[in-house]
Short mmCIF file of C-alpha atoms in Angstrom, two decimals:
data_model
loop_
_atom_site.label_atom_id
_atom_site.label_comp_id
_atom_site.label_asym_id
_atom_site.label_seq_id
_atom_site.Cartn_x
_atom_site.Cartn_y
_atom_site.Cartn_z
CA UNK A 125 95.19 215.02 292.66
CA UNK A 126 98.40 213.97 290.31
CA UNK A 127 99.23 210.52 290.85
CA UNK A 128 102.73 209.43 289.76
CA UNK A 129 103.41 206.18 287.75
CA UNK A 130 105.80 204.07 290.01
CA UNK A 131 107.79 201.60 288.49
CA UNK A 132 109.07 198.24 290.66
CA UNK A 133 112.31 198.54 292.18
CA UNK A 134 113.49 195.49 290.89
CA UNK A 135 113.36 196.54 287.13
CA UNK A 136 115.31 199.60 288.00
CA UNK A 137 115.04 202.55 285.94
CA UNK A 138 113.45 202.48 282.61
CA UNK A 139 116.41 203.92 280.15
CA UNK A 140 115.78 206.64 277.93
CA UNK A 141 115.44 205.74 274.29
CA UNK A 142 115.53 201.83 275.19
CA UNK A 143 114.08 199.85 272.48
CA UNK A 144 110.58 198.21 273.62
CA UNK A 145 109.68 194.80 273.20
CA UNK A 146 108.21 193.01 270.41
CA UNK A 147 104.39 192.99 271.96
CA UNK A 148 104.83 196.63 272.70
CA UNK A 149 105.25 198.34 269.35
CA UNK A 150 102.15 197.01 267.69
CA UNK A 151 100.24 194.19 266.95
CA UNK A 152 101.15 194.86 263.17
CA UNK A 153 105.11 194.69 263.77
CA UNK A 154 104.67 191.46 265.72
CA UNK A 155 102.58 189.43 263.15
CA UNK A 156 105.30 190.46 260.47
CA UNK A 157 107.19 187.51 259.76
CA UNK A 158 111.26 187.84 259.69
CA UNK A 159 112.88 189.01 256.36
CA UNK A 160 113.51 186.64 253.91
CA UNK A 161 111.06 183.91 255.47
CA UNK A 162 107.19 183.97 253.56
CA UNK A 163 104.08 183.07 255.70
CA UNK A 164 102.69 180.43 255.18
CA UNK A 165 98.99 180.01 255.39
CA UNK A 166 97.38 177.87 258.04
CA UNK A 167 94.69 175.40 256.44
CA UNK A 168 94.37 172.57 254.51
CA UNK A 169 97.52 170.63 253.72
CA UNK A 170 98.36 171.33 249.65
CA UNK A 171 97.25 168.14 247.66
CA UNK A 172 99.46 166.89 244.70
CA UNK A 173 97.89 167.44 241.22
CA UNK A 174 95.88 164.58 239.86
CA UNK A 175 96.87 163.53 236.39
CA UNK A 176 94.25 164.22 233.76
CA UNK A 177 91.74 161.72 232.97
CA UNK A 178 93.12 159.33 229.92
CA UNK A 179 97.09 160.92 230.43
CA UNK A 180 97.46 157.12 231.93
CA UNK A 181 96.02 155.52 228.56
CA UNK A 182 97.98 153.32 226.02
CA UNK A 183 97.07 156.03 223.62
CA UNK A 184 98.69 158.90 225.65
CA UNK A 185 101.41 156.79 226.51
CA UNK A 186 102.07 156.56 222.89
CA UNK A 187 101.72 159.90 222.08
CA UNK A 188 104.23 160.36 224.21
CA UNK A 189 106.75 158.52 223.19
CA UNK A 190 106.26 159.53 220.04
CA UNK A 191 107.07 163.56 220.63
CA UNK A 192 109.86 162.39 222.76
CA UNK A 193 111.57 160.74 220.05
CA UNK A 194 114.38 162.62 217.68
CA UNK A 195 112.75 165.09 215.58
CA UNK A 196 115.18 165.33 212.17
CA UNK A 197 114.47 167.24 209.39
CA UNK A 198 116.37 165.57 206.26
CA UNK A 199 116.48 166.24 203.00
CA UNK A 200 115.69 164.53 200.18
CA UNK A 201 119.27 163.15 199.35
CA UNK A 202 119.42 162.23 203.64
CA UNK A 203 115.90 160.91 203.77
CA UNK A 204 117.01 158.08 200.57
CA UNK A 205 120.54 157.62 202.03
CA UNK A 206 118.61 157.24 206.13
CA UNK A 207 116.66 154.84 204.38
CA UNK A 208 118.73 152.45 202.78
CA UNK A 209 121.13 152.48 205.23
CA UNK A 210 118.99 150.93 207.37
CA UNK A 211 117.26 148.92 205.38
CA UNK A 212 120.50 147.31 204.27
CA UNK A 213 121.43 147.00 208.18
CA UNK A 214 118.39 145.46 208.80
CA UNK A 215 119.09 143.13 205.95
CA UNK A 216 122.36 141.70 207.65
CA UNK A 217 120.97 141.76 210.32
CA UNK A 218 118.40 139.16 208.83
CA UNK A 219 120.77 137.29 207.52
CA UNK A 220 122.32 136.49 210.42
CA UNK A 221 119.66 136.45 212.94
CA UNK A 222 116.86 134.52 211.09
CA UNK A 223 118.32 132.98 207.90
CA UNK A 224 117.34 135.95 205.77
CA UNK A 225 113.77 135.60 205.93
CA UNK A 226 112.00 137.74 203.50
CA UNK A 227 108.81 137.66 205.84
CA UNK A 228 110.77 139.54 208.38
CA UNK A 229 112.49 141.88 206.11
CA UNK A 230 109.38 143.17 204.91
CA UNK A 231 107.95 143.52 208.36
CA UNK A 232 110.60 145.93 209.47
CA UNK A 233 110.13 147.76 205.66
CA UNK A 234 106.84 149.30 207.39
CA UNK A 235 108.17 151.22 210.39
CA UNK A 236 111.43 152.11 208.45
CA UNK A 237 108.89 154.01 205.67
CA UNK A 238 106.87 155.58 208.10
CA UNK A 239 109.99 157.23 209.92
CA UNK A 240 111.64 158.08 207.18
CA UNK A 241 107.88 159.82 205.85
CA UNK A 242 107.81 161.48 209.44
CA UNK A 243 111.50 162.59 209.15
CA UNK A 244 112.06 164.00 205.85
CA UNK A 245 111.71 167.97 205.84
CA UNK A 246 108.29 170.16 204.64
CA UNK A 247 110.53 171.11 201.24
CA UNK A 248 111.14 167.74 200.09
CA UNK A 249 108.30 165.49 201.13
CA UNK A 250 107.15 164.12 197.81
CA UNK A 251 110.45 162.62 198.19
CA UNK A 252 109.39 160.16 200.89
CA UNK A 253 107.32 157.80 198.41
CA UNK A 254 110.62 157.56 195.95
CA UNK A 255 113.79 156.50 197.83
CA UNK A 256 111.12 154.36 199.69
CA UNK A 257 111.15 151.96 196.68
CA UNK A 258 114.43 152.08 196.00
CA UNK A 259 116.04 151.48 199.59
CA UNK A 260 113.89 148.59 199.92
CA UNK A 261 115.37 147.10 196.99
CA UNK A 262 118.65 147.83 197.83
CA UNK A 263 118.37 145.91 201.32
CA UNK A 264 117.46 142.88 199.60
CA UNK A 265 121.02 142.24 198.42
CA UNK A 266 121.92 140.62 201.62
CA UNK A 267 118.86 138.49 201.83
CA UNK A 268 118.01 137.84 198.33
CA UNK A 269 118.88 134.34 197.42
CA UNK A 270 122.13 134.83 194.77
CA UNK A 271 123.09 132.26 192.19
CA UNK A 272 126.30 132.00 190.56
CA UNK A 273 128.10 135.12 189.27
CA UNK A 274 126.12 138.63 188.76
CA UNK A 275 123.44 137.00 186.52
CA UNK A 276 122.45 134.83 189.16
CA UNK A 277 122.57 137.40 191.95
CA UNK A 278 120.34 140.32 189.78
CA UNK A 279 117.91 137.05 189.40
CA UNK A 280 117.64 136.52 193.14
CA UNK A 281 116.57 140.12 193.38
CA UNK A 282 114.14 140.12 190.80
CA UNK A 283 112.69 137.23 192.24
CA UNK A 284 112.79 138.64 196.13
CA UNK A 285 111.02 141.94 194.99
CA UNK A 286 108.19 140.17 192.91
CA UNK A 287 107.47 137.58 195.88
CA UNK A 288 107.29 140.41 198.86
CA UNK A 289 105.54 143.04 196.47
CA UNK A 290 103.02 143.27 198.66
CA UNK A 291 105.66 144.26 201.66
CA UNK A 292 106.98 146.70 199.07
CA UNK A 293 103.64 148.42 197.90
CA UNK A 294 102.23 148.26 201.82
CA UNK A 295 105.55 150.34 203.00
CA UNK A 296 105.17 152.67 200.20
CA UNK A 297 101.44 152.90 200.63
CA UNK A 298 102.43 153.82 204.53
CA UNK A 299 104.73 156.45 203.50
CA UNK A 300 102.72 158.22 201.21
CA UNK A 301 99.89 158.11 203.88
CA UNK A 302 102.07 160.00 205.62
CA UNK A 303 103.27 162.53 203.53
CA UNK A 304 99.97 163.32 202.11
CA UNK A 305 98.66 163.74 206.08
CA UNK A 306 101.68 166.33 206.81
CA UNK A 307 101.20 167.71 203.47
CA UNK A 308 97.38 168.18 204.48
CA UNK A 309 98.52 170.01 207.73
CA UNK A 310 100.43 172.14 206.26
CA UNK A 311 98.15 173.67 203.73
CA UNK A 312 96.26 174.10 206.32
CA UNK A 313 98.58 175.97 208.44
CA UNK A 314 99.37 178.38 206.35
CA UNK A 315 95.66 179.29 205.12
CA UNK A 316 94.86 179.76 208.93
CA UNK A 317 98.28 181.93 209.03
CA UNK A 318 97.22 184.26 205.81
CA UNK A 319 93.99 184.41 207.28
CA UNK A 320 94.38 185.70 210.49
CA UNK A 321 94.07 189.44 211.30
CA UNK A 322 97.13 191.55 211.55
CA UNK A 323 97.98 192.16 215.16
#
């Protein structure tokens, strides 16, 4: 015997071609998330990335600091002029500050080598080692002691450059350090380029 589906009178009639609900077109179409909104996974809360062991060290640190510093590339002309530009502002600077101390001078004649080593482009690095010289002599005029007239200055000079020769030759030694190190690299980059196998 046929029995007929009867539907409760207070729904009234179900209307042709009426959408149905969400729960009654698949489990598939209900566990869809809305467009434009990306399901998130249910589990463990994401944990922030731990820094690597030693990126907290003084070393690191420094390391840093150092690539995030101006990168130049000057010539040889730029890297001489750099040079004894500062070193003749750091002379005033002397001077003024601590009664142009030749001690202190020739403290600040180390870093000011080393950048300007660092600095100067791969084309012109035997450079480096020759305006080094040459800019520390010329910011000594501000801080050598200067007699009377020209005579008297050019003898201060003398006399400041053969008392801080070791200041001079320790700057110098710094800067040619460094220029032989890049040099070093840089042979060795482009062996390791001319040897490796075409792509």
């Amino acid at each position: 015997m046929e029995q007929h589906r009867t539907r409760p009178a207070q729904y009234g009639p179900r209307r042709r071609g009426a959408p149905l609900p969400a729960q009654g077109r698949g489990g598939a179409a209900a566990a869809r998330p809305p467009v434009g909104r990306v399901a998130r996974p249910v589990g463990r809360p994401v944990q922030p990335a731990r820094p690597a062991p030693g990126a907290g060290s003084p070393v690191a640190r420094i390391v840093r600091a150092v690539r995030g510093m101006p990168n130049p590339r000057l010539t040889g002309l730029g890297s001489g002029l750099f040079c004894a530009a500062v070193m003749t502002l750091l002379g005033f600077l002397d001077e003024l500050l601590f009664g142009a101390s030749l001690t202190v001078y020739g403290v600040l004649f180390v870093p000011v080598s080393l950048v300007t080593a660092l600095w100067v482009r791969r084309g012109d690095l035997l450079t480096a080692p020759v305006v080094v010289p040459i800019a520390f002599a010329v910011g000594l005029v501000p801080v050598a002691e200067s007699g009377d007239g020209l005579g008297g200055r050019l003898m201060g000079l003398v006399t400041a450059l053969a008392t801080e020769a070791g200041w001079l030759y320790g700057g110098t030694l710094v800067a040619g350090s460094a220029v032989i190190v890049r040099r070093i690299r840089l042979v060795r980059r482009r062996a390791a380029a001319r040897n490796r196998p075409p792509a």
